[in-house]
Short mmCIF file of C-alpha atoms in Angstrom, two decimals:
data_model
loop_
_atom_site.label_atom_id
_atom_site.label_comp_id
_atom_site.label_asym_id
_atom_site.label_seq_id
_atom_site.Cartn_x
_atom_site.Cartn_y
_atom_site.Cartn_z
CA UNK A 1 128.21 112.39 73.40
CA UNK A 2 124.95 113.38 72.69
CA UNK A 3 122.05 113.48 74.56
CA UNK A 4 119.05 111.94 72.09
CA UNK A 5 115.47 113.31 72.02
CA UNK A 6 112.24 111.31 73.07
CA UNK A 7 111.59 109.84 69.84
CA UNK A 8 115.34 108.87 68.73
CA UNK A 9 115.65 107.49 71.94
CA UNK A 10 112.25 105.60 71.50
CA UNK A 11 113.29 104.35 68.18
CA UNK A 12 117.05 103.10 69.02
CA UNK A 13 115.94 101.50 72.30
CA UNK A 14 113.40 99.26 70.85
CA UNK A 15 115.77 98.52 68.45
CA UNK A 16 117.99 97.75 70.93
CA UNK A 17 115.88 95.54 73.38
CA UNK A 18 115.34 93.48 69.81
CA UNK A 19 119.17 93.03 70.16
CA UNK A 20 119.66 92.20 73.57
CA UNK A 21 116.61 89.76 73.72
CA UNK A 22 117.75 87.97 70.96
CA UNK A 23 120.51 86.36 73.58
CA UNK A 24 119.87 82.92 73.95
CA UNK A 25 118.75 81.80 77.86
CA UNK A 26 122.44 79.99 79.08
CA UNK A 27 120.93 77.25 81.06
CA UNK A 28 117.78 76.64 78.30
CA UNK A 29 119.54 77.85 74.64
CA UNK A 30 116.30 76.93 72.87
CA UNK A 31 114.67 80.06 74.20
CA UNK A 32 116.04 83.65 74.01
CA UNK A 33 115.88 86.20 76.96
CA UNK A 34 112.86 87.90 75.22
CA UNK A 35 110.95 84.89 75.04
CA UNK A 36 111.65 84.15 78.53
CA UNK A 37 110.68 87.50 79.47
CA UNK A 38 113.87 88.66 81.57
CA UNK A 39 114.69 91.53 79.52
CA UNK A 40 112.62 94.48 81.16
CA UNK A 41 114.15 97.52 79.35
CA UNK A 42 116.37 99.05 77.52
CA UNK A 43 117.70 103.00 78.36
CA UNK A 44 119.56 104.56 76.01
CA UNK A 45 121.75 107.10 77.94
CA UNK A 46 124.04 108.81 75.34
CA UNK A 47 124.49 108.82 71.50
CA UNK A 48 127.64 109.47 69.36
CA UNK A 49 128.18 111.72 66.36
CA UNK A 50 126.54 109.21 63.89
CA UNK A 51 123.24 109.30 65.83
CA UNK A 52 124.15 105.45 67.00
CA UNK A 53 123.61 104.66 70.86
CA UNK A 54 126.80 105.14 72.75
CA UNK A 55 125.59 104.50 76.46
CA UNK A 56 123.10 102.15 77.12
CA UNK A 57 121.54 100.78 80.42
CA UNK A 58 119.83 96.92 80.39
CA UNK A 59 117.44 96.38 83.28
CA UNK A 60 117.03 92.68 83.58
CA UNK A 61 115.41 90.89 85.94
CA UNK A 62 116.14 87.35 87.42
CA UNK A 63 113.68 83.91 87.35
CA UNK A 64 114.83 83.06 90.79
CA UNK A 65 116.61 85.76 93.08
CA UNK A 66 119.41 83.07 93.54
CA UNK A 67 119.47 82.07 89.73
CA UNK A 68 123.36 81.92 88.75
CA UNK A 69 122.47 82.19 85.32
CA UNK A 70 121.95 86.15 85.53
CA UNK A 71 125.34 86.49 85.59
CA UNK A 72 125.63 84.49 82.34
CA UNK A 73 123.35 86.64 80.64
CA UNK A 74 124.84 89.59 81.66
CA UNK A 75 127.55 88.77 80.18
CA UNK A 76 125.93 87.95 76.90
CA UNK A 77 123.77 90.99 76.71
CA UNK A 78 127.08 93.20 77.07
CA UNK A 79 128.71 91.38 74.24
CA UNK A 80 125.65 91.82 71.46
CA UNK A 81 125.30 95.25 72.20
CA UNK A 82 129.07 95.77 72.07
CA UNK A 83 129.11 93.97 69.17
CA UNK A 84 126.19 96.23 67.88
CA UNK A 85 128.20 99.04 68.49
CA UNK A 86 126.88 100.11 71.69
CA UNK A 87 129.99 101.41 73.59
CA UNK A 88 128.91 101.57 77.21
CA UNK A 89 126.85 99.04 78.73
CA UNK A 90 125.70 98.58 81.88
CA UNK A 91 122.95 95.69 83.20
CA UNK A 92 121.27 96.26 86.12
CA UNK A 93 118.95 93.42 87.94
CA UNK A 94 115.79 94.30 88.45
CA UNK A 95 113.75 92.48 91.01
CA UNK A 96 109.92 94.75 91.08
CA UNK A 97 107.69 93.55 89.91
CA UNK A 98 108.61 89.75 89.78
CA UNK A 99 109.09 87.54 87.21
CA UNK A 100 106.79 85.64 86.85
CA UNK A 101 106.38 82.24 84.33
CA UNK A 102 103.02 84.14 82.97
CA UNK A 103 105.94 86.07 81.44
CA UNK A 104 107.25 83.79 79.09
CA UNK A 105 105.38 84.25 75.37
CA UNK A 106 103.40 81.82 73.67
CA UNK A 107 106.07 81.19 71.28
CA UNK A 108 108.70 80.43 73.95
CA UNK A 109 106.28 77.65 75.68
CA UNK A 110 106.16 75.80 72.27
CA UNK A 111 109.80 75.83 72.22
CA UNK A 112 109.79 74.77 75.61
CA UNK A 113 107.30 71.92 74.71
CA UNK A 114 109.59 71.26 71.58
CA UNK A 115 112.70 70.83 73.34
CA UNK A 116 110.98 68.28 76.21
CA UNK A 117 110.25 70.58 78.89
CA UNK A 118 106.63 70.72 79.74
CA UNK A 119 105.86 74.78 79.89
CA UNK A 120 104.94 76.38 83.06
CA UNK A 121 100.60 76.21 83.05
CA UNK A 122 99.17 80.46 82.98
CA UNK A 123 98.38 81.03 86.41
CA UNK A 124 94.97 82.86 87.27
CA UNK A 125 95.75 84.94 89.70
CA UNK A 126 98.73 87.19 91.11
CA UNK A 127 98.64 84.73 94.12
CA UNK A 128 101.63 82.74 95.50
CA UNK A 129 101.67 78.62 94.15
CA UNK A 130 98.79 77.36 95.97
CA UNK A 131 99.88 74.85 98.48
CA UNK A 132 98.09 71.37 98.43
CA UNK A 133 99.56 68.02 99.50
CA UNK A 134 99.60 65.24 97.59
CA UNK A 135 98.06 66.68 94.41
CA UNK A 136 101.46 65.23 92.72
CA UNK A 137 99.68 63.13 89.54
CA UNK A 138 97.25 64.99 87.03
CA UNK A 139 95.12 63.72 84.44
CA UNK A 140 92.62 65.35 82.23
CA UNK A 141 90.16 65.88 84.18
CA UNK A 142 92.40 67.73 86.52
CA UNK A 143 90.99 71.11 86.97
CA UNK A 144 87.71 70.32 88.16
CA UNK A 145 88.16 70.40 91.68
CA UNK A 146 88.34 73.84 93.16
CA UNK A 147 91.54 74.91 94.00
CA UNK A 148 93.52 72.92 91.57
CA UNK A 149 95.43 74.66 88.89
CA UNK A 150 93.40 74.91 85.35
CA UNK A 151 94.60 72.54 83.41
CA UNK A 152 96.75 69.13 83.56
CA UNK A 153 100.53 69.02 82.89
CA UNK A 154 100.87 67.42 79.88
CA UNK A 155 104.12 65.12 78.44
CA UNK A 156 106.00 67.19 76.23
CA UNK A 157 106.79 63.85 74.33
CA UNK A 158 103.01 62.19 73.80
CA UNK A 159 101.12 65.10 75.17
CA UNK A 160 99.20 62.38 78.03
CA UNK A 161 97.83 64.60 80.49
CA UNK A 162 98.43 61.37 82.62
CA UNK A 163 101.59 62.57 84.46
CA UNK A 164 102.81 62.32 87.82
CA UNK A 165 105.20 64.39 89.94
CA UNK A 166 108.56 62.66 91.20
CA UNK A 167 110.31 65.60 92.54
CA UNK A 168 109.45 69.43 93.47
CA UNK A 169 112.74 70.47 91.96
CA UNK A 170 114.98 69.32 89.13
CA UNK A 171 118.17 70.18 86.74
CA UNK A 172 117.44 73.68 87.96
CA UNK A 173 114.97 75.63 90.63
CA UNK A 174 113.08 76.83 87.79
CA UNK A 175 112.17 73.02 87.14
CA UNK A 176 110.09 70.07 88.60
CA UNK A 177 110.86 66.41 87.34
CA UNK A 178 107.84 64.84 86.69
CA UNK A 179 107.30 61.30 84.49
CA UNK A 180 104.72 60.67 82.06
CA UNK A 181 102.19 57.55 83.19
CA UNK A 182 101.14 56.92 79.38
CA UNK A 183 104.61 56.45 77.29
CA UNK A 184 106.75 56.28 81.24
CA UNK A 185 109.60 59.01 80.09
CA UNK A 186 110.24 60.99 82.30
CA UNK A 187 110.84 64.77 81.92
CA UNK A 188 111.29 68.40 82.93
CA UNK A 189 108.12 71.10 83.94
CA UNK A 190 108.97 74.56 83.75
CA UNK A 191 107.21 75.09 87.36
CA UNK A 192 104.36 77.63 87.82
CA UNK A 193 106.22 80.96 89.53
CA UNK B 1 134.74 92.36 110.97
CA UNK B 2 132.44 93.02 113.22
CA UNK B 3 128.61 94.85 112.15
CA UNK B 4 128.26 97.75 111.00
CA UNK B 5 128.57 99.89 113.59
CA UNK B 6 125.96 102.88 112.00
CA UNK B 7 122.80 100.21 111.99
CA UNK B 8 119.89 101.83 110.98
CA UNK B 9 116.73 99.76 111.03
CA UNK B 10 116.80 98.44 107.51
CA UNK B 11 120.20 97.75 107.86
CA UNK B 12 119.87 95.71 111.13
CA UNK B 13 116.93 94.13 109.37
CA UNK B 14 118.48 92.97 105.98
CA UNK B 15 121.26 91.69 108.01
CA UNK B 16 119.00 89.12 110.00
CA UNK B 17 116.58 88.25 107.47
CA UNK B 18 119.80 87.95 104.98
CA UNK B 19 121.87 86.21 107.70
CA UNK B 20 118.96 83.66 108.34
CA UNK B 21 119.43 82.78 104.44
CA UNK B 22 122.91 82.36 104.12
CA UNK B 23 123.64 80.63 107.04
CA UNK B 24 120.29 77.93 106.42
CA UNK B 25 121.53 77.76 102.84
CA UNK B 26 124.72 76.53 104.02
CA UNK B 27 123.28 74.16 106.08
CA UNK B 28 121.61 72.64 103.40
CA UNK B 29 124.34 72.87 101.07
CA UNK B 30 126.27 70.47 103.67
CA UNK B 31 123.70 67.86 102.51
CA UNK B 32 125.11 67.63 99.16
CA UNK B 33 127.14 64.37 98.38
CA UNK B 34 125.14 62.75 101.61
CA UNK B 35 121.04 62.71 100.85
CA UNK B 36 119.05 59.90 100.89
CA UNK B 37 118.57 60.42 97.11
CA UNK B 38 119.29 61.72 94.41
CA UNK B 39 115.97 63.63 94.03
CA UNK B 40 116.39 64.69 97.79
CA UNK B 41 119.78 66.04 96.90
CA UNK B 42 118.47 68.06 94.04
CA UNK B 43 115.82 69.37 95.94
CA UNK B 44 118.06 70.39 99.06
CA UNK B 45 120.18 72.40 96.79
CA UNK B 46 118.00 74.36 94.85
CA UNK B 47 116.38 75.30 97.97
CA UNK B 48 119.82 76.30 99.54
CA UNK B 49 120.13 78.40 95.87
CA UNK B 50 116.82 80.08 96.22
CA UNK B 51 118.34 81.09 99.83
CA UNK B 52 121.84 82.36 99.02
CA UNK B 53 120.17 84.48 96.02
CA UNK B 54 118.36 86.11 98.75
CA UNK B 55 120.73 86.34 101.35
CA UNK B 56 122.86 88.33 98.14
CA UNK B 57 120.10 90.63 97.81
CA UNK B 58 119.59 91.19 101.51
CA UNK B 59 123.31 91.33 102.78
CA UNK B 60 124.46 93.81 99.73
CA UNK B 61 121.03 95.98 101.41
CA UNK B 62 123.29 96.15 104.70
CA UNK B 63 127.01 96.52 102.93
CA UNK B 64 129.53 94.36 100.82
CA UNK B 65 127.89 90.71 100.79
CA UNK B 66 131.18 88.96 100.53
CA UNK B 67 132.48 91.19 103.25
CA UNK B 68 129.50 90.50 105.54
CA UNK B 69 129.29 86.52 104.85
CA UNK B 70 132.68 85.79 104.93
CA UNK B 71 134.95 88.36 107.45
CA UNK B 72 132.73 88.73 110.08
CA UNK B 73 132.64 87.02 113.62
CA UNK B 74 130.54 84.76 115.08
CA UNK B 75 128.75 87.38 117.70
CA UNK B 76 128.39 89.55 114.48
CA UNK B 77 125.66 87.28 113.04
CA UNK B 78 122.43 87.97 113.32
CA UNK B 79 120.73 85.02 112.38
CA UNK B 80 118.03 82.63 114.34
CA UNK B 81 119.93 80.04 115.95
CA UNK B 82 117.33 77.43 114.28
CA UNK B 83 119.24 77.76 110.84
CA UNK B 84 122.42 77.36 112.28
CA UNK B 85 121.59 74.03 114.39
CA UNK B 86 123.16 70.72 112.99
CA UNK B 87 121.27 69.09 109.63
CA UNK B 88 121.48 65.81 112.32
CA UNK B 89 119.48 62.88 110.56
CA UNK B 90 116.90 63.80 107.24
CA UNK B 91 114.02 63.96 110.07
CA UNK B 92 116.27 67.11 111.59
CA UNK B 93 116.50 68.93 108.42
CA UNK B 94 112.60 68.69 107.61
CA UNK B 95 111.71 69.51 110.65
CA UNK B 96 114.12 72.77 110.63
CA UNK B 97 112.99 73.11 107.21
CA UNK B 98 109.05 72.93 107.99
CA UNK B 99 109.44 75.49 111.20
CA UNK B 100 111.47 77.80 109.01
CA UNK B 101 110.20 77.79 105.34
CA UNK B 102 106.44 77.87 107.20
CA UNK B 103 107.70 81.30 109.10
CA UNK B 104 109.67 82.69 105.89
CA UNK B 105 106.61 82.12 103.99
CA UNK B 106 104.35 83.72 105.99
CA UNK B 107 106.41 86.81 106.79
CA UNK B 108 107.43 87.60 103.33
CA UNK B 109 104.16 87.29 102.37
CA UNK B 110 103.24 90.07 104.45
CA UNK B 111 106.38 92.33 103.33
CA UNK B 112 105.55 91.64 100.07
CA UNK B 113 101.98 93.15 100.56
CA UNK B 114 103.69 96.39 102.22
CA UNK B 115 106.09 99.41 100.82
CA UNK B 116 108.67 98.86 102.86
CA UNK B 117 112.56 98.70 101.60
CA UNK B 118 112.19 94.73 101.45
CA UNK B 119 108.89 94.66 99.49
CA UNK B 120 110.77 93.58 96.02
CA UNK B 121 112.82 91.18 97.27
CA UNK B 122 110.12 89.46 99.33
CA UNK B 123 107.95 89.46 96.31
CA UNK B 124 110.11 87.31 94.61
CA UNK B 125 111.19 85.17 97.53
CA UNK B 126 107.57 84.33 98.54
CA UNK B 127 106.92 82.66 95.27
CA UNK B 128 110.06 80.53 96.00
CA UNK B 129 109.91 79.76 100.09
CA UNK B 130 106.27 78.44 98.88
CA UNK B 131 108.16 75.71 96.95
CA UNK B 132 110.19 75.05 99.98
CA UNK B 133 107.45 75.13 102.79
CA UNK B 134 105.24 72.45 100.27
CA UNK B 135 108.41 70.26 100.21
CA UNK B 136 109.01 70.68 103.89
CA UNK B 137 105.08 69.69 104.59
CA UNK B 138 105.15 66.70 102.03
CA UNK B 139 108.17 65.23 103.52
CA UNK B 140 106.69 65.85 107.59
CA UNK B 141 103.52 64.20 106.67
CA UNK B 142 105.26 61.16 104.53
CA UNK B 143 107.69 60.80 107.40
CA UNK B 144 105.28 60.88 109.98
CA UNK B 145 102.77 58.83 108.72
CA UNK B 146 105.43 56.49 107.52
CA UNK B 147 107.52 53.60 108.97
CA UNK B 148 107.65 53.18 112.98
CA UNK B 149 111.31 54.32 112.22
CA UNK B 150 110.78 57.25 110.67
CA UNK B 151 107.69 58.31 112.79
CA UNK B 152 109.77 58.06 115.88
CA UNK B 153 112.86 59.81 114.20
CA UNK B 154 110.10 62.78 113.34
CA UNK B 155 108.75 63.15 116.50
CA UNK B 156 111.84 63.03 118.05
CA UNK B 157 113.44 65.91 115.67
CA UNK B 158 110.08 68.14 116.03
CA UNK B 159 110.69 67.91 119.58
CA UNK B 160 114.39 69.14 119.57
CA UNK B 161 113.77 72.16 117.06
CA UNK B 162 111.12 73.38 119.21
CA UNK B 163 112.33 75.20 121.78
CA UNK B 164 114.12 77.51 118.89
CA UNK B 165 110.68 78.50 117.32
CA UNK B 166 109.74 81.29 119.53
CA UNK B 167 112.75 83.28 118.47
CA UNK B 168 111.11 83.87 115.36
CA UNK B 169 108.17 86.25 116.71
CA UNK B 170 110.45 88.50 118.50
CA UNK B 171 110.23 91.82 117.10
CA UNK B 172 113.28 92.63 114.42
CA UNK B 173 113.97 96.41 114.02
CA UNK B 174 112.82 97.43 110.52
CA UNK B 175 110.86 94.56 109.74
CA UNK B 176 107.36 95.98 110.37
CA UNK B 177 105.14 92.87 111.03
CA UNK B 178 102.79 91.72 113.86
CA UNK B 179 104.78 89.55 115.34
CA UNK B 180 101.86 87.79 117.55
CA UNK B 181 99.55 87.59 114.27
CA UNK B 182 102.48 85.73 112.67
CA UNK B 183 103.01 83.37 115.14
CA UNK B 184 99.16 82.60 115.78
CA UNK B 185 99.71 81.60 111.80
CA UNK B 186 102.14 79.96 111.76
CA UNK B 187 101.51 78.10 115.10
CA UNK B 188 98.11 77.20 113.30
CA UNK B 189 99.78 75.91 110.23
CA UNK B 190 102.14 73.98 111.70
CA UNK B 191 100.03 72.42 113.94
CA UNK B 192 97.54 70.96 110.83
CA UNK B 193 100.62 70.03 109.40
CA UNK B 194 102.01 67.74 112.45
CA UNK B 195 98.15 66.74 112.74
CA UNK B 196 98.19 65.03 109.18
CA UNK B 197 101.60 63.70 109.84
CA UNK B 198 100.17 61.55 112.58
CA UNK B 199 102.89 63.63 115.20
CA UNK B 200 102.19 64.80 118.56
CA UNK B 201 102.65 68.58 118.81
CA UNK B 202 105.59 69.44 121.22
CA UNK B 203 104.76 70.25 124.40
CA UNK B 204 108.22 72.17 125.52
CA UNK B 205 108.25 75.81 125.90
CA UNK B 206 109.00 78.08 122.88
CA UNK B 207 110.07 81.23 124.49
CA UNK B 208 110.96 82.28 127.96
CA UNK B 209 113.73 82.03 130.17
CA UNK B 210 114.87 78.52 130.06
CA UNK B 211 114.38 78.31 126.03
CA UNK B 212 116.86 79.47 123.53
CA UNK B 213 116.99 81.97 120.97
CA UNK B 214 119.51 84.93 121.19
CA UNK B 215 120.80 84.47 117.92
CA UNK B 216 118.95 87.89 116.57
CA UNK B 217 121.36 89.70 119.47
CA UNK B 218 124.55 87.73 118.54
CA UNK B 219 124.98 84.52 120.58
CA UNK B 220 124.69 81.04 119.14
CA UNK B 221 124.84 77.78 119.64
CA UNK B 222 128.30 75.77 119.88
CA UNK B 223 128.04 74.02 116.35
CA UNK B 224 127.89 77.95 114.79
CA UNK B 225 131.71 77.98 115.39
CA UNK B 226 132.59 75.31 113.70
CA UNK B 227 130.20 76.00 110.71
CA UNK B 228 131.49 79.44 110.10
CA UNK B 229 135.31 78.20 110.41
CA UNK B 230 134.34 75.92 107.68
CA UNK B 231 132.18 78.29 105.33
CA UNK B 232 134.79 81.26 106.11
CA UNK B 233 138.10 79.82 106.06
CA UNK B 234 138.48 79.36 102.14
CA UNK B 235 137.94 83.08 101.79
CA UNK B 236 140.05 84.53 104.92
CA UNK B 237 143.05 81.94 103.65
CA UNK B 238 143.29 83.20 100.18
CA UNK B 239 141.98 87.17 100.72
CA UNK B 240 140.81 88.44 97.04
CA UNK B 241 141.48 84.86 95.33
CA UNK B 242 138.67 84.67 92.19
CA UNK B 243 138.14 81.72 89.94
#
């Protein structure tokens, strides 16, 4: 094994981090870990004889601290790069600095918004999720008031801003269920983190 | 099992903080098959997720997490006794829920703002316990300012829980807060909350002699027993058994 310099290293590991984002997200398949913004890094720690990355370390880092899917995409990550001919791999979770939803790229909110899952609204500031009761139904002028988030939550299936919250948490803790008062379906938000 | 016997600080610390997860997310998790609904149910356990994920982090801080959650003793624990009392009707379980998320809000708030060894974690947690503090609050003011029934079932549980909510501002080794500031907050906080809800702040003592709240030093309450036989017994009857 061979230890690369700077710029090989450079080189394979972007390379590299293309590979392992390209995993699809296990609990949301539409998106892939890059797009949801999990994959942090990749190291590579060794090369072999051909110049090809032999060790490599993954630092991923979960949604929620108790989100079982990490283990899932773990997994997956080891597989690609195996498969890319990467013999050593090791993941390791990273939790500094949080995820946040701010995280997730433009192109993997449309995909949200494709697949029926309303996409988490940018938050301004580095704050925790503001706390206000009974704010639960938005429209479009929601955003006026001080204090309320930017912008409405819109249906991911008529785009109403007209929508109402039915439940702080849904399918998974990354979700809210909220219903749409315009065309009545309900449907998943990706909640603000 | 008992502790570890070589507690440093941040050990004794990430084994309260993570024992105060793991034994409230089991709690919870005893909801599941029984809430009112089927949103409620949803709800309860993805809270109880978001607290096992960071009573992993904390526990495998102090030593093997499997080790520590499911071979140690009951006087080895080193949780509050408010996680660990009974989910008793919903109005029990908000009310735990609104004195606890409001106190794990507020402190990891302030670890997240520090250096200290639990400053990552708490990072991440404080985005989630503020999810769980704004369900506890919605459901204590809808309760409250609800039927007769459920007024006088919240009242009732706010009373009960209250003499374990002084526990919580007695100083942890390794968890560098101000204790008093904390509990001036949270006091504050979940006085406007009961306020709103149209309930009468209890008037019972929170700390002292006659209260409870050892459960930082190893005692608990009688129910602990028979929760940890429960959540235990899978993994002591079938040592190194995997799916």
């Amino acid at each position: 094994m061979v230890t690369p310099t700077p710029l090989e290293a450079g080189l394979l590991e972007a390379e590299l981090l293309e590979v392992a984002g390209s995993v699809p997200d296990p609990e949301l398949p539409v998106l892939t870990l890059r797009e949801l913004g999990v994959v942090r890094a990749v190291h590579v720690r060794g090369t072999n004889a051909a110049d090809a990355a032999d060790a490599v370390e993954v630092e991923l880092t979960p949604t929620y601290t108790g989100c079982p899917a990490i283990e899932a995409m773990s997994v997956d990550i080891e597989r690609v790069l195996r498969a890319h001919g990467v013999r050593d791999v090791t993941v390791r979770t990273v939790l500094a600095p949080a995820w946040s939803t701010d995280d997730i790229s433009p192109e993997g909110r449309r995909k949200l918004r494709e697949f029926g899952i309303a996409p988490p609204r940018t938050r301004s500031a580095s704050e925790p999720v503001p706390l206000t009761l009974g704010a639960t139904r938005t429209h479009a002028g929601t955003g006026t008031t001080e204090g309320e988030p930017q912008e409405p939550v819109r249906c991911p299936h008529c785009g109403s801003a007209d929508t109402e919250l039915l439940s702080r948490f849904s399918s998974t803790a990354c979700k809210a269920l909220r219903r749409c008062l315009a065309c009545r379906e309900p449907f998943d938000h990706f909640k603000e983190l | 099992m008992t502790a570890p016997s070589t507690d440093t600080p941040a050990v004794s610390a990430a084994l309260a903080l993570g024992d105060d997860a793991l034994v409230l997310s089991h709690r919870l998790g005893e909801w599941m098959g029984h809430a009112p609904v089927l949103e409620e149910e949803v709800a309860l356990a993805n809270i109880a997720l978001d607290l096992l994920g960071q009573a992993r982090v904390l526990l495998s801080m102090a030593g093997d997490e499997d080790e520590l959650a499911y071979l140690r003793e009951e006087r080895a624990f080193r949780n509050l006794q408010l996680v660990e009392q009974p989910n008793g009707d919903f109005a029990h379980t908000i009310a735990r829920q609104l004195y606890f998320s409001t106190y794990q809000h507020l402190l990891y708030a302030r670890l997240a703002a520090g250096d200290g060894p639990f400053a990552p974690l708490a990072a991440k947690a404080v985005k989630e316990t503020a999810y769980h503090r704004d369900h506890a609050e919605q459901w204590t003011v809808r309760l409250g300012d609800g039927t007769e029934e459920s007024r006088t079932r919240m009242n009732r549980a706010c009373a009960a829980l209250w003499r374990f909510t002084g526990e919580m501002f007695q100083p942890v080794e390794g968890v560098d807060v101000d204790g008093a500031a904390l509990e001036a907050e949270w006091l504050a906080s979940v006085a406007d909350v009961l306020r709103r809800a149209t309930l009468d702040l209890p008037e019972g003592p929170r700390s002292g002699a006659w209260t409870a709240g050892a459960g930082r030093q190893g005692l608990h309450t009688e129910s602990f027993g028979r929760m940890l036989a429960e959540m235990q017994h899978l993994h002591r009857s079938h040592p190194g058994a995997s799916w």
